[in-house]
GROMACS .gro file of C-alpha atoms in nm:
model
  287
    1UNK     CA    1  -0.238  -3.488  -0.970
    2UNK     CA    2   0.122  -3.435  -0.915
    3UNK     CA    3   0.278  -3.114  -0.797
    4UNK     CA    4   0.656  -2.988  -0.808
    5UNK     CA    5   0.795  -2.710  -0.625
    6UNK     CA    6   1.083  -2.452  -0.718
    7UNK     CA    7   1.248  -2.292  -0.449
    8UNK     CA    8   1.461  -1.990  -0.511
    9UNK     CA    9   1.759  -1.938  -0.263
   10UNK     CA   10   2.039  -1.646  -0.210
   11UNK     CA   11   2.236  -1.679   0.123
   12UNK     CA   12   1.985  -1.794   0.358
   13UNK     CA   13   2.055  -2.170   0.461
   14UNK     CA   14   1.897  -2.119   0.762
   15UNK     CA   15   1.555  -2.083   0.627
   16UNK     CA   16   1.609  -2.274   0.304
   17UNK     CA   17   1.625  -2.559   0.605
   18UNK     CA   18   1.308  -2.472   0.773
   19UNK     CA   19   1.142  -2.437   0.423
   20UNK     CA   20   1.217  -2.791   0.309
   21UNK     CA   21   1.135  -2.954   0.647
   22UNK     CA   22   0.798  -2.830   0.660
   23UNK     CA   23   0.793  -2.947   0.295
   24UNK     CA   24   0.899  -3.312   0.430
   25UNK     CA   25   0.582  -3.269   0.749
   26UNK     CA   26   0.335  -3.197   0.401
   27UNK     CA   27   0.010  -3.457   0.408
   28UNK     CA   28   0.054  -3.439   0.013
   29UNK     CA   29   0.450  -3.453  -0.028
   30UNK     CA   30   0.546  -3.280  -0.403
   31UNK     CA   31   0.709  -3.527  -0.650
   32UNK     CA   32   0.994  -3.312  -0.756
   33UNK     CA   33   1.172  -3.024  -0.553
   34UNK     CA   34   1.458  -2.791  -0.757
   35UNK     CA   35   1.587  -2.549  -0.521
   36UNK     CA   36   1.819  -2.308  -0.746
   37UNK     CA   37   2.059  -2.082  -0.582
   38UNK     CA   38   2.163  -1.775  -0.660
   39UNK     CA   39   2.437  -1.705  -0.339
   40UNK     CA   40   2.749  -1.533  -0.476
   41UNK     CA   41   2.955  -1.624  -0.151
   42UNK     CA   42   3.136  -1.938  -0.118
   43UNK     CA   43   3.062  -2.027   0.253
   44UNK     CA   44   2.689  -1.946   0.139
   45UNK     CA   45   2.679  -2.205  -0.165
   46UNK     CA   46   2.876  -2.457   0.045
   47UNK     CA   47   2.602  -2.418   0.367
   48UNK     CA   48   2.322  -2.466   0.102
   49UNK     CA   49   2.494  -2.723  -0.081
   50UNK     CA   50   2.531  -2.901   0.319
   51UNK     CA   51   2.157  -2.812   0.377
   52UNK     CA   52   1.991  -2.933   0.048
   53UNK     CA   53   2.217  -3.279   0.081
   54UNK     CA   54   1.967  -3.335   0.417
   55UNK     CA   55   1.664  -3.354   0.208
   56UNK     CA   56   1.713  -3.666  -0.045
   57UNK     CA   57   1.391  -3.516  -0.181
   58UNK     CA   58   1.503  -3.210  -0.316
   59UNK     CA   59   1.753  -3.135  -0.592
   60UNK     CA   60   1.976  -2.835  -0.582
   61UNK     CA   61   2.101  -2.631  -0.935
   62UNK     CA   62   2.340  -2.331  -0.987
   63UNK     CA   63   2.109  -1.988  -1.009
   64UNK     CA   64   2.226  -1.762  -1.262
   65UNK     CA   65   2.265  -1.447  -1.036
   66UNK     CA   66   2.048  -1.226  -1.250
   67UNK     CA   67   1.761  -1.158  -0.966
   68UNK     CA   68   1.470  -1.347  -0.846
   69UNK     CA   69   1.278  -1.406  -1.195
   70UNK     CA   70   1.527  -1.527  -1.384
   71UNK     CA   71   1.616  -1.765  -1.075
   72UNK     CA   72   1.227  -1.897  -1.071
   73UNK     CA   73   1.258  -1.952  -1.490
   74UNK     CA   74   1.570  -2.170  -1.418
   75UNK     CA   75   1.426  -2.381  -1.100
   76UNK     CA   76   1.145  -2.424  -1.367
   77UNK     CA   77   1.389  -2.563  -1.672
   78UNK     CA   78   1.543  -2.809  -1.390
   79UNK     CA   79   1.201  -2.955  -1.298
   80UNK     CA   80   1.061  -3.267  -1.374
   81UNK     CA   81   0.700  -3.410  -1.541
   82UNK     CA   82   0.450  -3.305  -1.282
   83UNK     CA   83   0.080  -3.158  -1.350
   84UNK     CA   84   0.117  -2.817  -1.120
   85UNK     CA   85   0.391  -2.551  -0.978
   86UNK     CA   86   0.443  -2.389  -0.692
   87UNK     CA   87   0.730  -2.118  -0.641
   88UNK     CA   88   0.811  -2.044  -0.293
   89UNK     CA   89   1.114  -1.800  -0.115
   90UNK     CA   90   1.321  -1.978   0.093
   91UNK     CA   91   1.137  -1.792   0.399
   92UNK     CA   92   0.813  -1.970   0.315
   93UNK     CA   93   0.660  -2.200   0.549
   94UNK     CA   94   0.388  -2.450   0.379
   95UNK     CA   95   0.136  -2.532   0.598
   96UNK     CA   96   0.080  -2.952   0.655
   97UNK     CA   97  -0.230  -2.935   0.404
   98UNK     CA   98  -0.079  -2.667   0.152
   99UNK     CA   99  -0.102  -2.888  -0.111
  100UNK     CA  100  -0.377  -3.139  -0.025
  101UNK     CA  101  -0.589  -2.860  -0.028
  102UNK     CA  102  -0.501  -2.717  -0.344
  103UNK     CA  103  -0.537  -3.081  -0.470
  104UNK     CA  104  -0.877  -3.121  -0.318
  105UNK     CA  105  -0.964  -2.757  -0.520
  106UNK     CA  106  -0.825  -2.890  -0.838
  107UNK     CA  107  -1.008  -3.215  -0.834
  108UNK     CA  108  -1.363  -3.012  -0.808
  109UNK     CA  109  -1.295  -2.870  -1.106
  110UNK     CA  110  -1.322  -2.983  -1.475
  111UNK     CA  111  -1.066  -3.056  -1.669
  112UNK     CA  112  -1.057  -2.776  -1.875
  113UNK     CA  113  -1.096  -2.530  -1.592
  114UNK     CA  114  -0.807  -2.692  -1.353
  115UNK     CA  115  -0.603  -2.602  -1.678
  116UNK     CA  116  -0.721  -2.230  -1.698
  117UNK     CA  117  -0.692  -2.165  -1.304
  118UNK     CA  118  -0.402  -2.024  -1.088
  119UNK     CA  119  -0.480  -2.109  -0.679
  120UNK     CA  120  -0.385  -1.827  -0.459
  121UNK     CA  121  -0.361  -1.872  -0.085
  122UNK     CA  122  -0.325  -1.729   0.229
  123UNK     CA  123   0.024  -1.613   0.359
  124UNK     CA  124   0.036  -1.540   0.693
  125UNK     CA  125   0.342  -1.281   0.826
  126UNK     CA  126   0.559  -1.415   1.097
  127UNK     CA  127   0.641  -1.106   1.248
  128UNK     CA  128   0.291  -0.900   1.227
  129UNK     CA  129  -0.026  -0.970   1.376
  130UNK     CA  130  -0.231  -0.981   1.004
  131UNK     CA  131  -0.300  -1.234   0.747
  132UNK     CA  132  -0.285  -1.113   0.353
  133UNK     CA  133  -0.507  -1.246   0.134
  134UNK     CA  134  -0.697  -1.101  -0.143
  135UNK     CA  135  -0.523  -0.784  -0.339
  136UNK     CA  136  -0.470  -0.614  -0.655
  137UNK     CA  137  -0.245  -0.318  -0.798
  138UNK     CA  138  -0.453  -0.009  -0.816
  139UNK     CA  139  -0.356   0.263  -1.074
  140UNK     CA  140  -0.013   0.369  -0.914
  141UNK     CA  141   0.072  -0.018  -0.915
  142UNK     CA  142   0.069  -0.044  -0.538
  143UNK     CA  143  -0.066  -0.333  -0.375
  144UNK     CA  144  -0.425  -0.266  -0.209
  145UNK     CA  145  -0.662  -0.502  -0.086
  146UNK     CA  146  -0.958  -0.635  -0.327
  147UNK     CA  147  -1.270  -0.773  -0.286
  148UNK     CA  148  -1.166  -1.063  -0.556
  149UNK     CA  149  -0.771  -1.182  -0.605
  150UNK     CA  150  -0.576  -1.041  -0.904
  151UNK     CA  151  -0.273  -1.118  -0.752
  152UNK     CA  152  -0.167  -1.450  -0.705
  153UNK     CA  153   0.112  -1.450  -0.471
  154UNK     CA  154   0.452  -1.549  -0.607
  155UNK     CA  155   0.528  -1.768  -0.333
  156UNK     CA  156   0.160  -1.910  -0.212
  157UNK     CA  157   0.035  -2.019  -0.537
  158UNK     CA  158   0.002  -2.261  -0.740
  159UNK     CA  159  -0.021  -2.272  -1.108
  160UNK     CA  160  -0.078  -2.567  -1.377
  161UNK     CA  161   0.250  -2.647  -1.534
  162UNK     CA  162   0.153  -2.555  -1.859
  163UNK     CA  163   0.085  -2.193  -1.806
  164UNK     CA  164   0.488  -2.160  -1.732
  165UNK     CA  165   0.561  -2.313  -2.054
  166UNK     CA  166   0.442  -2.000  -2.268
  167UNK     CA  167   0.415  -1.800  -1.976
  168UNK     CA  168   0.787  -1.768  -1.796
  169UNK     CA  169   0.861  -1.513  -1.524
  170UNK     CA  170   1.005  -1.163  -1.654
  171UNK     CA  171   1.343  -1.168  -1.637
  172UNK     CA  172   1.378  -0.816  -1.662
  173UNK     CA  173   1.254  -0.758  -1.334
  174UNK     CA  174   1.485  -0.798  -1.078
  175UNK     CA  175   1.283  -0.812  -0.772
  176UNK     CA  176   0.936  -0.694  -0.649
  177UNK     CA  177   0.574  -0.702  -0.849
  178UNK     CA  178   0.666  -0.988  -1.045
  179UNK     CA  179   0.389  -1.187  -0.902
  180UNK     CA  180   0.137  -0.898  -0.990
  181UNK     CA  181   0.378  -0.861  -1.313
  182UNK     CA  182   0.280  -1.228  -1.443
  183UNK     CA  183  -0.088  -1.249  -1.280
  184UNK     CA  184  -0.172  -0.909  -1.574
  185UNK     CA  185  -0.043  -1.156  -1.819
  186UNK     CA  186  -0.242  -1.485  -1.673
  187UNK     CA  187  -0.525  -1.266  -1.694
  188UNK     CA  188  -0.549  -1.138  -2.038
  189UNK     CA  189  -0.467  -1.450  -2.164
  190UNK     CA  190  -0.789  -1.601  -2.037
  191UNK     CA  191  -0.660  -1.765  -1.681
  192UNK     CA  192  -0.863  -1.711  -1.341
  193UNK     CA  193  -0.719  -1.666  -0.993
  194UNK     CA  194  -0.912  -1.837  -0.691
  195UNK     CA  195  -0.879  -1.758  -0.368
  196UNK     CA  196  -0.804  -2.068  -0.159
  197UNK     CA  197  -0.815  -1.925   0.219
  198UNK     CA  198  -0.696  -2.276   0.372
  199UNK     CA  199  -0.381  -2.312   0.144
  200UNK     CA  200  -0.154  -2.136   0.448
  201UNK     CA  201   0.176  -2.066   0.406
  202UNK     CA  202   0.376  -1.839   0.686
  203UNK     CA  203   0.629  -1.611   0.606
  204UNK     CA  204   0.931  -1.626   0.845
  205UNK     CA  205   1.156  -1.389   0.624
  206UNK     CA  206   1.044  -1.040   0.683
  207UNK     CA  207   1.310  -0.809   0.792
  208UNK     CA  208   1.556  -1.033   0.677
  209UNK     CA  209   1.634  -0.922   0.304
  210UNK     CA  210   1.986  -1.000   0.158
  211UNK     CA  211   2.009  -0.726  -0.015
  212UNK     CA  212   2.207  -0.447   0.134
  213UNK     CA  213   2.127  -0.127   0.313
  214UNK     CA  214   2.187   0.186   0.362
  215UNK     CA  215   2.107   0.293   0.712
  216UNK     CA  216   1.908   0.648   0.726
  217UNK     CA  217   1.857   0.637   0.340
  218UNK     CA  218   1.623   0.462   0.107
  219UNK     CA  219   1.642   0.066   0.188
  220UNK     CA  220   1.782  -0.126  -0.074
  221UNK     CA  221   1.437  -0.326  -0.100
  222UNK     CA  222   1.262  -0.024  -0.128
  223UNK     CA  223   1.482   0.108  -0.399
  224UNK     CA  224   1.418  -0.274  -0.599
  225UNK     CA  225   1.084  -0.217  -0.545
  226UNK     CA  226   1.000   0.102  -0.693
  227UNK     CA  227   1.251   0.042  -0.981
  228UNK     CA  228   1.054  -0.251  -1.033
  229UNK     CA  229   0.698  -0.035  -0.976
  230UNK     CA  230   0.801   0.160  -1.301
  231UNK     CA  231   0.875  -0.118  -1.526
  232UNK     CA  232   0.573  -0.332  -1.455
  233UNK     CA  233   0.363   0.012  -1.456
  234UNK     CA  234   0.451   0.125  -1.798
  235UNK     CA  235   0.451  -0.250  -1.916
  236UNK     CA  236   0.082  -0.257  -1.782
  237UNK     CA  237  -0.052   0.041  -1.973
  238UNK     CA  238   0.174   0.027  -2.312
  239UNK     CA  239   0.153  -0.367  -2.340
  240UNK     CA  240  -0.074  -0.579  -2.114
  241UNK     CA  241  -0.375  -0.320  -2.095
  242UNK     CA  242  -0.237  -0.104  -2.436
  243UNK     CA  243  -0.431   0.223  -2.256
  244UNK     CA  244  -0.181   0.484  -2.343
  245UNK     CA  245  -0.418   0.798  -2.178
  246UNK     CA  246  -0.271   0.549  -1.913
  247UNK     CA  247   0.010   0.522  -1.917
  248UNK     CA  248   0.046   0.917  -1.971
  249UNK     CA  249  -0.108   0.934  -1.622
  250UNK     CA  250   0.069   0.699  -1.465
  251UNK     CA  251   0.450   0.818  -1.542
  252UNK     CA  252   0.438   1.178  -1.424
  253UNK     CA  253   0.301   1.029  -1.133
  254UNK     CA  254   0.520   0.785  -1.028
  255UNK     CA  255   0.815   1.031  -1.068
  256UNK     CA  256   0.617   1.257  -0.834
  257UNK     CA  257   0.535   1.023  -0.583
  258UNK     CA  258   0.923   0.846  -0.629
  259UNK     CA  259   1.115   1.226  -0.614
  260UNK     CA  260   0.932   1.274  -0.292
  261UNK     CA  261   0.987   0.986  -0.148
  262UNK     CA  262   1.413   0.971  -0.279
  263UNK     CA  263   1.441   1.333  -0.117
  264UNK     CA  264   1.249   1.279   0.206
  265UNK     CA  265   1.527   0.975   0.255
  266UNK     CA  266   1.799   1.184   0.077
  267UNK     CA  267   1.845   0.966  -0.189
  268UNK     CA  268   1.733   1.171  -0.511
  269UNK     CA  269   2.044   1.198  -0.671
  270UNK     CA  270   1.968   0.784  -0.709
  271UNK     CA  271   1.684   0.819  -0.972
  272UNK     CA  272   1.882   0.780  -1.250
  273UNK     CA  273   2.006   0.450  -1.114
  274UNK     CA  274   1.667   0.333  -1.048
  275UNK     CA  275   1.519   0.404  -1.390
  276UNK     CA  276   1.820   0.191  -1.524
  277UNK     CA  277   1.777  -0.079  -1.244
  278UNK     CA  278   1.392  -0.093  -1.365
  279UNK     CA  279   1.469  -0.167  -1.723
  280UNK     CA  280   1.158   0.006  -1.836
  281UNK     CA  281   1.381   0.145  -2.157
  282UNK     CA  282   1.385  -0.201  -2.265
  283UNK     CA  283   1.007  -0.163  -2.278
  284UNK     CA  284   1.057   0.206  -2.470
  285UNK     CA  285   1.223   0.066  -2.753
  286UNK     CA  286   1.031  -0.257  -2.816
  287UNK     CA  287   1.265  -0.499  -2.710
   0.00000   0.00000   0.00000
């Protein structure tokens, strides 16, 4: 079994390095590593391009600077023959046995079955004393925690190539819920998510965001994320799930719970520019 790993990068050399060294300290080393950048500052891209030429391992391509899915989809294209996939942020610290674990998994299974199964693992934050491992989105399309996975984790997971190959990341979301985003879509179309508790992977990124903020107002992660809550919310109920009683819930009440929370940080003259951050219009008009 041979596993590849696409690492998506935007200003951060310092942990891009830490990332690929505790890919180098892995029991079951990957056989291809595409790290694809998407910095837009030329002392970033020229740190990266210093830090990536440490690691004769791993190969280093252009991002295209349209957010974090479209970076995955192009990390993808750049990749090699290999079996399996794993995504991880550049803040994402494998654990030694990440991937002879998920190997071990893989091999217990039958053929057909390692080609129909997404492993999700355990991600441990850095920063916090809690692990998170099992979740799912609940009606709103917040994260809560499950009794069974439906969300495998963008960045502690891995999937079987082939999925990727009909199944590419949703470029239309810029950042946040694209991992629940794409684990809807593995799911209707007949693929399981298993738990894996020992693949461990540590986040060391959390507080560190490179997108900008706005002290006293709405974080600019925040603001990606609940543009990003409306898109993958409608997308849910008018496309994945087609339940349009729904999706006529679910609309009045994100702008409800979103209006609140804008004012509270007095930020609600920026809804218009999140409902065209989120894209969902695309979704509107069929596109």
């Amino acid at each position: 079994m041979s596993i590849g790993v696409c690492i998506t990068t935007r200003h951060r050399p310092d942990t891009l390095e830490q990332c690929l060294e505790h890919l180098g300290k892995s029991t079951q080393r990957p056989v291809s590593i595409v790290v694809s950048d998407d910095s837009s500052k030329p002392e970033m891209r020229e740190a990266t391009i210093a830090v990536v030429a440490k690691f004769p391992a791993a190969t280093l391509v252009q991002g295209p600077r349209k957010g974090v899915c479209a970076n995955r989809n192009n990390a993808f294209a750049h990749l090699g023959p290999v079996d399996y996939v794993a995504f991880l942020d550049d803040d994402a610290l494998v654990s030694p046995t990440y991937f002879e674990v998920a190997q071990a998994r893989y091999d217990a299974m039958s053929p057909e079955r390692r080609e129909r199964t997404i492993l999700t693992g355990t991600r441990v934050d850095a920063f916090k004393p809690r692990i998170e491992t099992m979740c799912r989105l609940d009606f709103a399309c917040n994260f809560t925690a499950s009794e069974t996975p439906e969300v495998a984790g963008a960045s502690y997971a891995v999937y079987p190539r082939t999925f990727f190959e009909r199944h590419p990341w949703d470029e239309r979301i810029y950042f946040g819920l694209e991992d629940a985003e794409l684990s809807l879509r593995a799911m209707k179309a007949g693929y399981e998510i298993v738990f894996v508790r020992d693949m461990v992977l540590s986040d060391v990124g959390q507080g560190k965001s490179t997108l900008l903020e706005n002290p006293g107002r709405v974080s600019e992660y925040a603001f990606n994320g609940e543009a990003a809550r409306l898109y993958v919310g409608v997308k849910r109920y008018k496309d994945i799930e087609a339940n349009y009683a729904k999706l006529a819930l679910f609309v009045p009440l994100f702008f409800a719970q979103t209006t609140w929370s804008l004012a509270k940080r007095r930020s609600l003259h920026r809804m218009p520019e999140l409902v065209r951050l989120s894209n969902v219009t695309s979704l509107l008009r069929g596109n």
